[in-house]
């Protein structure tokens, strides 16, 4: 209850509610159920207030059942209202809230117990614990950690000096991070269950959740999992804890509890039979859901499943290289382009066919206000999953406004993941390792009969294309020239112009772009020269006087009437930023910034 009360202003969005649900805002939303719509802003604030008060009531055990309902109903409404906010732990919070509404969690140290003697220290059935233990254990035991090369979820790099590492950084990532995570995920639930292994499991699980709270931005999840550790201990563990408290403190704490006592005598009642049946069916349902993707096939993309109940946490990484939205006027045939993400507040629609369908339907309703009649919407989404080639997610030739989609059948306009090219990942890494620090590369795979239209920025003065597999036809639009390239061949691409790469082979083509940002490279060279010049002036090796426009690099004010050079201005800004980062790198400064951010969020 406490953690959910802290979660409401943060991840649930109360702190920026007016930005998400402002009345009259033209925004495309993505509810799970099409009939769900947000309430007016004032009513949304009231709904959040009810959810917040419900969380406080759960924490205090005050009007417990009513508080659970007050928290649960708004929570699930908000979760189903916006699929873009779905994740594993938000789904887990909703399940735990549903369970708490059925359990007797207000039997000890609760406000209800003060006014209702029949609840005070009343017996808590074992199935209450079994249900919560199973719910916490299922996500942990069914979370499949990715292979080391696949799990590239953004995280801070290892900062241990090389001379301290016993293993190389690659082996540390493979064995410690991923191998250790695999062993912990698959064994934690069982180790916590048995008395002999529980102390060791508590140490590792506590360390694991504390580490996650610092590495990842996952809200209250790490702290919620820490709070569930007590569920796996013996029910009478609070008594042992209270017995070690000073006598003056024990007198001010709630009276002793009767956890672990005997149930009602005289045999089992129908209510106990129903509770046992519900517990078994609920656990079986939770075990089945992660493997139920053959039912909801419309939500399957390159990875199976809806948005949370598979517990596939941090398994897949995606990198989007190119997203293009094309509209066509159904009456005049006029073609135009939309900024990716127009009329949305999230970018998650790029990875899900059902959201793309909802987005296109929303755009078809909004674009007529801008004199576009009967709009047709086409998406061209290029994405790399787990360091594979960049490839298309959906067919760019299909008008998604009129394209079919059903939650129960596969999506016909979803292009398959080219898993046959997965062995190329090792070769792609080797090719990248051969490049110098100023050259970047993009690896592309495309289907026969399709083409990629691309524009080479003038900043990328040295851009080339090289075919790795198949056959392509490179069309230089402005020059009206075509160049046929086969495996192993390449060509230079002109900067500041459009070109199209057609796949003309019978199998998917694979090719790579090599490019150098000459503008950024020259800027870095200029900044390096300024840094070296300042060092020479300071140590006395520079004999010639500095020109007036460069005097500010020594901390002097610029001369009157002399404009500040843009490169010098950027150099000074970088220096100030580095100095500020050094000053604020201490633990006390980081804690101060953290508390300051939270203060302003909660105050708002």
Coordinates of C-alpha atoms in Angstrom, one line a residue:
X1 CA 0.0 0.0 0.0
X2 CA 2.8 2.5 0.8
X3 CA 4.7 1.7 -2.3
X4 CA 1.6 2.1 -4.5
X5 CA 0.8 5.4 -2.8
X6 CA 4.3 6.5 -3.9
X7 CA 3.8 5.0 -7.3
X8 CA 0.6 6.9 -8.1
X9 CA 2.3 10.3 -8.6
X10 CA 5.2 8.8 -10.4
X11 CA 4.8 5.9 -12.8
X12 CA 0.9 6.1 -12.8
X13 CA 1.3 9.7 -14.0
X14 CA -0.5 11.9 -11.4
X15 CA 2.5 14.3 -11.5
X16 CA 1.9 15.0 -15.2
X17 CA -1.7 14.2 -15.6
X18 CA -2.7 17.5 -17.2
X19 CA -0.1 16.8 -20.0
X20 CA -1.6 13.4 -20.9
X21 CA -5.3 14.0 -20.6
X22 CA -5.8 17.7 -21.3
X23 CA -9.4 18.3 -22.5
X24 CA -9.7 18.9 -26.2
X25 CA -6.2 17.5 -27.0
X26 CA -5.9 15.8 -30.4
X27 CA -4.2 12.7 -29.3
X28 CA -4.3 9.1 -30.6
X29 CA -4.7 6.7 -27.7
X30 CA -4.2 3.0 -27.6
X31 CA -6.7 1.3 -25.2
X32 CA -6.9 -2.5 -25.0
X33 CA -10.7 -2.3 -25.3
X34 CA -11.9 0.0 -28.0
X35 CA -14.8 1.5 -26.0
X36 CA -12.5 2.7 -23.2
X37 CA -12.0 6.5 -23.3
X38 CA -10.4 8.9 -20.8
X39 CA -12.7 10.9 -18.6
X40 CA -12.6 14.8 -18.6
X41 CA -9.4 16.0 -16.8
X42 CA -11.2 17.0 -13.6
X43 CA -12.7 13.6 -13.3
X44 CA -9.3 12.0 -14.0
X45 CA -7.9 13.9 -11.1
X46 CA -10.8 12.6 -8.9
X47 CA -10.1 9.0 -10.2
X48 CA -6.4 9.3 -9.3
X49 CA -7.3 10.7 -5.8
X50 CA -9.6 7.7 -5.2
X51 CA -6.8 5.3 -6.3
X52 CA -4.3 7.2 -4.0
X53 CA -6.6 7.1 -1.0
X54 CA -7.2 3.4 -1.7
X55 CA -3.5 2.7 -1.5
X56 CA -3.3 4.6 1.8
X57 CA -6.2 2.6 3.1
X58 CA -4.5 -0.7 2.2
X59 CA -1.3 0.5 3.9
X60 CA -3.2 1.4 7.1
X61 CA -5.7 -1.5 7.0
X62 CA -8.5 1.1 7.2
X63 CA -11.8 0.1 5.6
X64 CA -9.6 -2.6 4.0
X65 CA -12.0 -4.2 1.5
X66 CA -13.3 -0.8 0.3
X67 CA -9.8 0.5 0.0
X68 CA -8.8 -2.4 -2.1
X69 CA -11.7 -1.8 -4.5
X70 CA -11.0 1.9 -4.5
X71 CA -7.4 1.2 -5.6
X72 CA -8.1 -1.7 -7.9
X73 CA -10.9 -0.3 -10.1
X74 CA -9.1 2.9 -11.1
X75 CA -5.8 1.1 -11.5
X76 CA -7.1 -1.5 -14.0
X77 CA -9.1 1.2 -15.8
X78 CA -5.9 3.2 -16.3
X79 CA -3.9 0.2 -17.3
X80 CA -6.4 -1.0 -19.9
X81 CA -6.8 2.6 -21.1
X82 CA -3.2 2.9 -22.4
X83 CA -1.3 -0.1 -23.8
X84 CA 1.8 2.0 -24.3
X85 CA 2.3 2.1 -20.5
X86 CA 2.0 -1.7 -20.2
X87 CA 5.0 -3.6 -18.7
X88 CA 5.5 -6.6 -16.5
X89 CA 5.6 -4.9 -13.1
X90 CA 2.5 -2.7 -13.8
X91 CA 0.6 -5.9 -14.7
X92 CA 2.0 -7.6 -11.5
X93 CA 0.8 -4.7 -9.4
X94 CA -2.8 -5.1 -10.7
X95 CA -2.7 -8.9 -10.0
X96 CA -1.4 -8.3 -6.4
X97 CA -4.1 -5.7 -5.9
X98 CA -6.7 -8.2 -7.0
X99 CA -5.4 -10.8 -4.7
X100 CA -5.2 -8.5 -1.7
X101 CA -8.9 -7.7 -2.2
X102 CA -9.7 -11.3 -1.5
X103 CA -7.2 -11.9 1.3
X104 CA -7.2 -11.2 5.0
X105 CA -4.3 -8.7 5.1
X106 CA -5.9 -6.6 7.8
X107 CA -5.7 -9.0 10.7
X108 CA -2.7 -7.5 12.5
X109 CA -1.7 -3.9 13.2
X110 CA -4.6 -2.5 11.2
X111 CA -7.0 0.4 11.9
X112 CA -9.9 -2.0 11.2
X113 CA -8.6 -4.2 14.1
X114 CA -8.9 -1.3 16.5
X115 CA -12.6 -0.9 15.9
X116 CA -13.6 -4.5 15.0
X117 CA -12.4 -6.9 17.7
X118 CA -13.4 -10.0 15.6
X119 CA -10.7 -9.1 13.1
X120 CA -8.0 -8.3 15.6
X121 CA -5.3 -11.1 15.5
X122 CA -7.8 -13.4 13.6
X123 CA -6.5 -16.5 11.9
X124 CA -5.0 -16.1 8.4
X125 CA -5.5 -19.1 6.2
X126 CA -2.5 -20.7 4.6
X127 CA -4.0 -20.3 1.1
X128 CA -3.6 -16.5 1.5
X129 CA 0.2 -17.0 1.7
X130 CA 0.2 -19.7 -1.0
X131 CA -1.5 -17.4 -3.4
X132 CA 0.9 -14.5 -2.9
X133 CA 3.9 -16.7 -2.9
X134 CA 2.9 -18.3 -6.2
X135 CA 2.1 -15.0 -7.8
X136 CA 5.6 -13.6 -6.8
X137 CA 7.3 -16.9 -7.7
X138 CA 5.8 -17.4 -11.2
X139 CA 7.2 -14.2 -12.8
X140 CA 10.6 -14.8 -11.3
X141 CA 10.8 -18.5 -12.3
X142 CA 9.4 -17.9 -15.8
X143 CA 11.5 -14.9 -16.8
X144 CA 13.9 -16.3 -19.4
X145 CA 17.1 -14.3 -19.4
X146 CA 18.4 -13.6 -22.9
X147 CA 21.6 -15.1 -24.4
X148 CA 24.5 -12.7 -23.7
X149 CA 24.5 -11.3 -27.2
X150 CA 20.7 -10.7 -27.2
X151 CA 20.3 -9.0 -23.9
X152 CA 21.5 -5.5 -24.8
X153 CA 19.1 -3.6 -22.6
X154 CA 20.6 -0.2 -22.0
X155 CA 22.6 -0.2 -18.7
X156 CA 25.6 1.4 -17.3
X157 CA 28.9 -0.2 -18.5
X158 CA 31.2 -2.0 -16.1
X159 CA 33.3 0.6 -14.3
X160 CA 35.7 -1.9 -12.6
X161 CA 39.3 -1.1 -13.6
X162 CA 40.7 -3.8 -16.0
X163 CA 43.4 -4.8 -13.5
X164 CA 40.8 -5.6 -10.9
X165 CA 38.7 -7.9 -13.1
X166 CA 39.6 -11.6 -12.8
X167 CA 37.5 -12.3 -16.0
X168 CA 37.3 -10.2 -19.1
X169 CA 34.4 -7.8 -19.6
X170 CA 32.8 -10.2 -22.1
X171 CA 33.1 -13.2 -19.8
X172 CA 31.9 -11.2 -16.8
X173 CA 28.8 -10.2 -18.8
X174 CA 28.3 -13.7 -20.0
X175 CA 28.9 -15.6 -16.8
X176 CA 28.1 -13.2 -14.0
X177 CA 25.4 -11.0 -15.3
X178 CA 23.5 -13.4 -17.6
X179 CA 24.6 -16.8 -16.2
X180 CA 24.1 -15.6 -12.7
X181 CA 20.8 -14.0 -13.6
X182 CA 19.6 -17.2 -15.2
X183 CA 20.4 -19.3 -12.1
X184 CA 18.9 -16.8 -9.8
X185 CA 15.7 -16.4 -11.8
X186 CA 15.1 -20.1 -12.1
X187 CA 16.0 -21.0 -8.5
X188 CA 15.0 -18.0 -6.4
X189 CA 11.3 -19.0 -5.9
X190 CA 12.3 -22.6 -4.8
X191 CA 15.2 -21.5 -2.6
X192 CA 13.0 -19.0 -0.8
X193 CA 10.4 -21.7 -0.1
X194 CA 12.6 -24.1 1.9
X195 CA 13.8 -23.2 5.4
X196 CA 17.3 -24.5 4.9
X197 CA 18.0 -22.4 1.7
X198 CA 15.9 -19.3 2.6
X199 CA 18.7 -17.3 4.4
X200 CA 21.1 -17.6 1.4
X201 CA 18.3 -16.9 -1.1
X202 CA 17.3 -13.8 0.8
X203 CA 20.8 -12.4 0.6
X204 CA 21.1 -12.9 -3.1
X205 CA 17.5 -11.8 -3.9
X206 CA 18.0 -8.7 -1.8
X207 CA 21.2 -7.8 -3.5
X208 CA 19.7 -8.5 -6.9
X209 CA 16.7 -6.1 -6.3
X210 CA 18.9 -3.4 -4.8
X211 CA 21.2 -3.6 -7.8
X212 CA 18.2 -3.4 -10.2
X213 CA 16.9 -0.3 -8.4
X214 CA 20.1 1.5 -9.3
X215 CA 20.7 0.1 -12.8
X216 CA 17.2 0.5 -14.3
X217 CA 14.4 3.0 -14.2
X218 CA 11.7 0.6 -13.1
X219 CA 9.8 2.7 -10.5
X220 CA 8.7 0.9 -7.4
X221 CA 9.2 -2.6 -8.8
X222 CA 12.5 -3.4 -7.0
X223 CA 11.2 -2.1 -3.7
X224 CA 7.9 -4.1 -4.2
X225 CA 9.9 -7.3 -4.7
X226 CA 12.0 -6.5 -1.6
X227 CA 8.7 -6.1 0.4
X228 CA 7.5 -9.5 -0.8
X229 CA 10.5 -11.3 0.8
X230 CA 8.7 -11.6 4.1
X231 CA 6.0 -13.6 2.4
X232 CA 8.3 -16.6 2.1
X233 CA 9.4 -16.6 5.7
X234 CA 7.5 -18.5 8.4
X235 CA 4.2 -16.7 9.3
X236 CA 5.4 -16.1 12.9
X237 CA 8.5 -14.2 11.9
X238 CA 7.0 -10.8 13.2
X239 CA 6.9 -12.3 16.7
X240 CA 10.6 -13.1 16.6
X241 CA 11.3 -9.6 15.4
X242 CA 9.2 -8.1 18.2
X243 CA 10.9 -10.2 20.8
X244 CA 14.2 -8.6 20.0
X245 CA 12.9 -5.1 20.4
X246 CA 13.4 -3.1 23.6
X247 CA 10.7 -3.5 26.2
X248 CA 9.6 0.2 26.0
X249 CA 9.2 -0.2 22.2
X250 CA 7.2 -3.5 22.5
X251 CA 4.7 -1.7 24.7
X252 CA 3.9 0.7 21.9
X253 CA 3.7 -1.8 19.1
X254 CA 0.5 -3.8 18.2
X255 CA -0.2 -6.8 20.3
X256 CA 1.1 -10.3 19.5
X257 CA -0.4 -12.0 16.5
X258 CA -1.7 -15.5 16.1
X259 CA -0.2 -16.3 12.6
X260 CA 0.2 -20.0 12.1
X261 CA -2.6 -21.0 14.5
X262 CA -5.1 -23.7 13.9
X263 CA -8.0 -23.1 11.6
X264 CA -11.7 -23.6 12.5
X265 CA -12.5 -27.0 14.1
X266 CA -15.1 -29.4 13.1
X267 CA -13.9 -30.1 9.6
X268 CA -13.6 -28.0 6.5
X269 CA -16.5 -25.8 5.5
X270 CA -17.6 -25.2 1.9
X271 CA -15.9 -21.8 2.0
X272 CA -12.5 -23.5 2.6
X273 CA -13.1 -25.9 -0.3
X274 CA -13.9 -22.9 -2.5
X275 CA -10.8 -21.0 -1.4
X276 CA -8.6 -24.1 -2.1
X277 CA -10.2 -24.5 -5.6
X278 CA -9.7 -20.9 -6.4
X279 CA -6.1 -20.9 -5.4
X280 CA -5.3 -24.0 -7.6
X281 CA -7.2 -22.6 -10.6
X282 CA -5.6 -19.2 -10.2
X283 CA -2.1 -20.6 -10.1
X284 CA -2.8 -22.8 -13.1
X285 CA -4.2 -19.9 -15.0
X286 CA -1.0 -17.9 -14.3
X287 CA 1.1 -20.8 -15.4
X288 CA -0.9 -21.1 -18.6
X289 CA -1.0 -17.4 -19.7
X290 CA 2.6 -17.1 -20.7
X291 CA 2.1 -19.9 -23.2
X292 CA -1.3 -18.8 -24.5
X293 CA -0.1 -16.8 -27.5
X294 CA -1.7 -19.3 -29.9
X295 CA -5.0 -17.8 -28.8
X296 CA -4.3 -14.1 -29.1
X297 CA -2.4 -14.4 -32.3
X298 CA -3.2 -10.9 -33.4
X299 CA -1.0 -9.5 -30.7
X300 CA 2.0 -11.6 -31.8
X301 CA 4.7 -9.7 -33.6
X302 CA 8.3 -10.8 -34.0
X303 CA 8.0 -11.8 -30.3
X304 CA 4.9 -13.5 -29.0
X305 CA 2.3 -12.2 -26.6
X306 CA 0.4 -9.2 -25.3
X307 CA 2.2 -6.6 -23.3
X308 CA 3.0 -8.0 -19.9
X309 CA 1.8 -11.4 -18.9
X310 CA 4.7 -13.3 -20.5
X311 CA 7.2 -12.0 -18.0
X312 CA 9.8 -11.6 -20.7
X313 CA 11.6 -8.8 -18.9
X314 CA 14.7 -7.2 -20.7
X315 CA 15.0 -10.1 -23.2
X316 CA 14.7 -8.1 -26.4
X317 CA 16.4 -4.9 -27.4
X318 CA 15.2 -2.9 -30.4
X319 CA 16.8 -0.1 -32.4
X320 CA 14.8 1.9 -34.9
X321 CA 16.8 3.3 -37.8
X322 CA 14.0 4.7 -39.9
X323 CA 10.2 5.3 -39.6
X324 CA 8.2 6.9 -42.3
X325 CA 4.4 7.6 -42.3
X326 CA 2.9 8.3 -45.7
X327 CA -0.7 9.5 -46.3
X328 CA -2.5 9.6 -49.6
X329 CA -5.7 11.6 -50.2
X330 CA -8.3 9.1 -51.3
X331 CA -10.0 11.6 -53.7
X332 CA -7.2 13.6 -55.2
X333 CA -4.3 11.1 -54.9
X334 CA -2.1 13.7 -53.2
X335 CA 0.8 12.1 -51.3
X336 CA 2.3 13.6 -48.1
X337 CA 4.3 12.6 -45.1
X338 CA 3.7 12.9 -41.3
X339 CA 6.3 13.3 -38.7
X340 CA 6.6 9.9 -36.9
X341 CA 4.7 10.1 -33.7
X342 CA 2.4 12.9 -34.8
X343 CA -0.7 13.1 -32.5
X344 CA 0.8 10.6 -30.1
X345 CA 2.5 10.7 -26.7
X346 CA 4.5 7.5 -27.0
X347 CA 6.7 5.7 -29.4
X348 CA 5.7 2.2 -28.5
X349 CA 3.3 1.9 -31.4
X350 CA 6.3 1.3 -33.7
X351 CA 6.7 -2.3 -32.5
X352 CA 3.1 -3.6 -32.3
X353 CA 0.8 -4.3 -35.2
X354 CA -2.3 -3.8 -33.2
X355 CA -1.1 -0.3 -32.2
X356 CA -0.2 0.5 -35.8
X357 CA -3.8 -0.4 -36.8
X358 CA -5.2 1.8 -34.0
X359 CA -2.8 4.7 -35.0
X360 CA -3.9 4.5 -38.6
X361 CA -7.6 4.5 -37.7
X362 CA -7.0 7.6 -35.5
X363 CA -5.1 9.4 -38.2
X364 CA -7.9 8.7 -40.7
X365 CA -10.3 10.5 -38.3
X366 CA -7.9 13.5 -37.6
X367 CA -6.5 14.2 -41.1
X368 CA -9.8 15.3 -42.7
X369 CA -9.6 18.4 -40.4
X370 CA -6.5 19.3 -42.5
X371 CA -8.3 19.0 -45.9
X372 CA -7.2 15.4 -46.5
X373 CA -10.2 13.4 -47.7
X374 CA -10.5 9.6 -47.1
X375 CA -6.9 9.3 -46.1
X376 CA -4.9 6.2 -46.7
X377 CA -2.1 5.5 -44.3
X378 CA 1.1 3.6 -45.0
X379 CA 3.9 2.8 -42.5
X380 CA 7.5 2.0 -43.2
X381 CA 9.1 0.9 -39.9
X382 CA 12.7 -0.3 -39.9
X383 CA 13.9 -1.9 -36.7
X384 CA 16.7 -4.2 -35.5
X385 CA 16.0 -6.6 -32.8
X386 CA 18.8 -8.0 -30.7
X387 CA 21.5 -6.7 -33.0
X388 CA 20.2 -8.3 -36.1
X389 CA 19.9 -6.5 -39.5
X390 CA 17.6 -3.5 -39.8
X391 CA 14.5 -4.8 -41.5
X392 CA 10.9 -3.8 -42.1
X393 CA 8.3 -4.7 -39.6
X394 CA 5.2 -4.2 -41.8
X395 CA 4.5 -4.2 -45.5
X396 CA 4.8 -0.5 -46.6
X397 CA 2.4 -1.2 -49.6
X398 CA -0.6 -1.9 -47.4
X399 CA -3.1 0.8 -46.4
X400 CA -3.5 0.1 -42.7
X401 CA -6.7 2.0 -42.4
X402 CA -8.5 -0.7 -44.5
X403 CA -6.2 -3.6 -43.7
X404 CA -7.7 -6.4 -41.7
X405 CA -6.7 -7.1 -38.1
X406 CA -8.2 -9.5 -35.5
X407 CA -6.9 -10.4 -32.0
X408 CA -7.5 -14.1 -32.8
X409 CA -5.7 -14.5 -36.2
X410 CA -2.2 -13.7 -37.4
X411 CA -1.7 -10.3 -38.9
X412 CA -1.3 -10.7 -42.7
X413 CA 0.6 -7.5 -43.3
X414 CA 3.2 -8.1 -40.7
X415 CA 6.5 -9.1 -42.3
X416 CA 8.4 -12.0 -40.8
X417 CA 11.6 -11.7 -38.9
X418 CA 14.5 -12.9 -41.1
X419 CA 15.7 -15.5 -38.6
X420 CA 17.8 -17.2 -41.3
X421 CA 20.1 -14.2 -41.1
X422 CA 20.6 -14.4 -37.3
X423 CA 24.0 -16.2 -37.8
X424 CA 25.2 -13.0 -39.4
X425 CA 25.3 -11.2 -36.1
X426 CA 28.8 -12.5 -35.3
X427 CA 30.0 -11.3 -38.7
X428 CA 28.4 -7.9 -38.2
X429 CA 30.2 -7.4 -35.0
X430 CA 33.5 -8.4 -36.6
X431 CA 32.9 -5.9 -39.4
X432 CA 32.1 -3.1 -36.9
X433 CA 35.3 -4.0 -35.0
X434 CA 37.4 -3.3 -38.1
X435 CA 36.1 0.3 -38.4
X436 CA 38.0 3.3 -37.1
X437 CA 36.4 5.5 -34.4
X438 CA 35.0 8.0 -36.9
X439 CA 33.2 5.6 -39.2
X440 CA 29.7 4.3 -38.5
X441 CA 27.7 1.6 -40.2
X442 CA 24.1 0.5 -40.6
X443 CA 23.3 -3.1 -41.7
X444 CA 20.1 -3.5 -43.8
X445 CA 18.1 -6.5 -44.9
X446 CA 15.2 -6.1 -47.3
X447 CA 12.6 -8.3 -49.0
X448 CA 12.5 -9.0 -52.8
X449 CA 10.4 -6.5 -54.7
X450 CA 10.7 -3.7 -52.1
X451 CA 13.1 -0.8 -52.0
X452 CA 14.5 1.6 -49.4
X453 CA 14.3 5.3 -50.1
X454 CA 17.1 7.2 -48.3
X455 CA 18.6 10.6 -48.1
X456 CA 22.3 11.2 -47.5
X457 CA 22.8 14.3 -45.4
X458 CA 25.4 16.8 -46.6
X459 CA 27.2 16.3 -43.2
X460 CA 27.9 12.7 -44.3
X461 CA 30.4 13.6 -46.9
X462 CA 31.9 10.1 -47.2
X463 CA 29.0 7.5 -47.5
X464 CA 29.2 4.2 -49.4
X465 CA 27.0 1.2 -49.8
X466 CA 28.3 -2.4 -49.9
X467 CA 26.3 -5.6 -50.7
X468 CA 26.7 -8.5 -48.3
X469 CA 24.2 -10.9 -49.9
X470 CA 21.8 -11.0 -52.8
X471 CA 21.5 -8.4 -55.6
X472 CA 20.3 -4.8 -55.4
X473 CA 19.7 -1.9 -57.9
X474 CA 20.8 1.5 -56.6
X475 CA 18.7 4.3 -58.2
X476 CA 20.2 7.9 -57.9
X477 CA 17.0 9.9 -58.1
X478 CA 18.4 13.4 -59.1
X479 CA 21.0 12.0 -61.5
X480 CA 18.6 9.5 -63.0
X481 CA 21.1 6.7 -62.9
X482 CA 20.9 3.0 -61.9
X483 CA 23.7 0.9 -60.6
X484 CA 23.4 -2.9 -60.3
X485 CA 25.4 -4.3 -57.4
X486 CA 26.0 -8.0 -56.4
X487 CA 27.5 -9.6 -53.4
X488 CA 30.8 -8.1 -52.5
X489 CA 30.4 -5.0 -54.7
X490 CA 29.9 -1.4 -53.5
X491 CA 29.7 2.2 -54.6
X492 CA 30.0 5.7 -53.3
X493 CA 26.7 7.6 -52.7
X494 CA 26.4 11.4 -53.4
X495 CA 25.7 13.6 -50.3
X496 CA 22.7 15.9 -50.2
X497 CA 20.6 13.6 -52.6
X498 CA 18.0 10.9 -52.4
X499 CA 18.6 7.4 -53.6
X500 CA 16.6 4.2 -53.7
X501 CA 18.0 0.7 -53.1
X502 CA 15.8 -1.9 -54.9
X503 CA 16.1 -5.6 -53.9
X504 CA 16.1 -7.5 -57.3
X505 CA 17.3 -10.9 -56.1
X506 CA 14.9 -13.8 -55.4
X507 CA 16.1 -13.9 -51.8
X508 CA 16.3 -11.1 -49.2
X509 CA 19.2 -8.8 -49.8
X510 CA 21.7 -7.7 -47.2
X511 CA 23.8 -4.6 -47.5
X512 CA 25.6 -2.1 -45.3
X513 CA 26.0 1.7 -45.2
X514 CA 29.4 3.1 -44.3
X515 CA 29.5 6.8 -43.5
X516 CA 31.6 9.4 -41.8
X517 CA 30.1 12.6 -40.3
X518 CA 32.7 14.9 -41.7
X519 CA 31.1 18.0 -40.0
X520 CA 31.2 16.4 -36.6
X521 CA 34.7 15.0 -37.2
X522 CA 36.0 18.5 -38.1
X523 CA 34.3 20.0 -35.0
X524 CA 36.0 17.4 -32.7
X525 CA 39.3 18.1 -34.3
X526 CA 38.9 21.9 -33.7
X527 CA 37.9 21.3 -30.1
X528 CA 40.9 19.0 -29.6
X529 CA 43.2 21.7 -31.0
X530 CA 41.8 24.3 -28.6
X531 CA 42.3 22.0 -25.7
X532 CA 45.9 21.3 -26.7
X533 CA 46.5 25.0 -27.3
X534 CA 45.3 25.9 -23.8
X535 CA 47.6 23.3 -22.3
X536 CA 50.6 24.7 -24.2
X537 CA 49.8 28.2 -23.0
X538 CA 49.5 27.1 -19.4
X539 CA 52.7 25.1 -19.4
X540 CA 54.6 27.9 -21.2
X541 CA 55.5 25.9 -24.4
X542 CA 53.3 28.2 -26.6
X543 CA 55.5 31.2 -27.6
X544 CA 53.2 33.2 -29.9
X545 CA 50.4 35.3 -28.3
X546 CA 46.8 34.2 -28.6
X547 CA 44.5 36.1 -31.0
X548 CA 41.8 38.1 -29.1
X549 CA 39.0 35.7 -30.2
X550 CA 40.7 32.8 -28.5
X551 CA 41.5 34.5 -25.2
X552 CA 38.2 33.2 -23.6
X553 CA 39.6 29.7 -23.5
X554 CA 42.0 30.9 -20.7
X555 CA 39.0 32.2 -18.6
X556 CA 39.4 35.8 -19.8
X557 CA 36.3 37.8 -20.9
X558 CA 36.1 38.4 -24.7
X559 CA 37.4 41.8 -25.9
X560 CA 34.7 44.5 -26.5
X561 CA 33.4 44.5 -30.0
X562 CA 34.9 41.0 -30.8
X563 CA 32.2 38.4 -31.4
X564 CA 32.6 35.1 -29.7
X565 CA 33.6 32.3 -32.1
X566 CA 31.0 29.5 -32.2
X567 CA 33.6 26.8 -31.8
X568 CA 35.1 28.6 -28.7
X569 CA 31.6 29.0 -27.3
X570 CA 30.9 25.3 -27.7
X571 CA 34.3 24.6 -26.1
X572 CA 33.5 26.7 -23.1
X573 CA 30.1 25.1 -22.6
X574 CA 31.6 21.7 -22.6
X575 CA 34.2 22.7 -20.1
X576 CA 31.5 24.1 -17.8
X577 CA 29.4 21.0 -18.2
X578 CA 32.4 18.7 -17.3
X579 CA 33.3 20.9 -14.3
X580 CA 29.7 20.7 -13.1
X581 CA 29.6 17.0 -13.5
X582 CA 32.8 16.6 -11.5
X583 CA 31.3 18.7 -8.7
X584 CA 28.0 16.8 -8.6
X585 CA 29.5 13.3 -8.9
X586 CA 29.7 12.7 -5.2
X587 CA 27.1 10.5 -3.5
X588 CA 25.8 13.4 -1.4
X589 CA 25.2 15.5 -4.5
X590 CA 23.5 12.6 -6.4
X591 CA 21.2 12.0 -3.4
X592 CA 20.4 15.7 -3.2
X593 CA 19.4 15.8 -6.9
X594 CA 17.3 12.7 -6.5
X595 CA 15.4 14.1 -3.5
X596 CA 15.0 17.4 -5.3
X597 CA 13.4 15.7 -8.4
X598 CA 11.1 13.7 -6.2
X599 CA 10.1 16.8 -4.1
X600 CA 9.1 18.8 -7.2
X601 CA 7.3 15.8 -8.7
X602 CA 5.2 15.2 -5.5
X603 CA 4.6 18.9 -5.0
X604 CA 3.3 19.2 -8.5

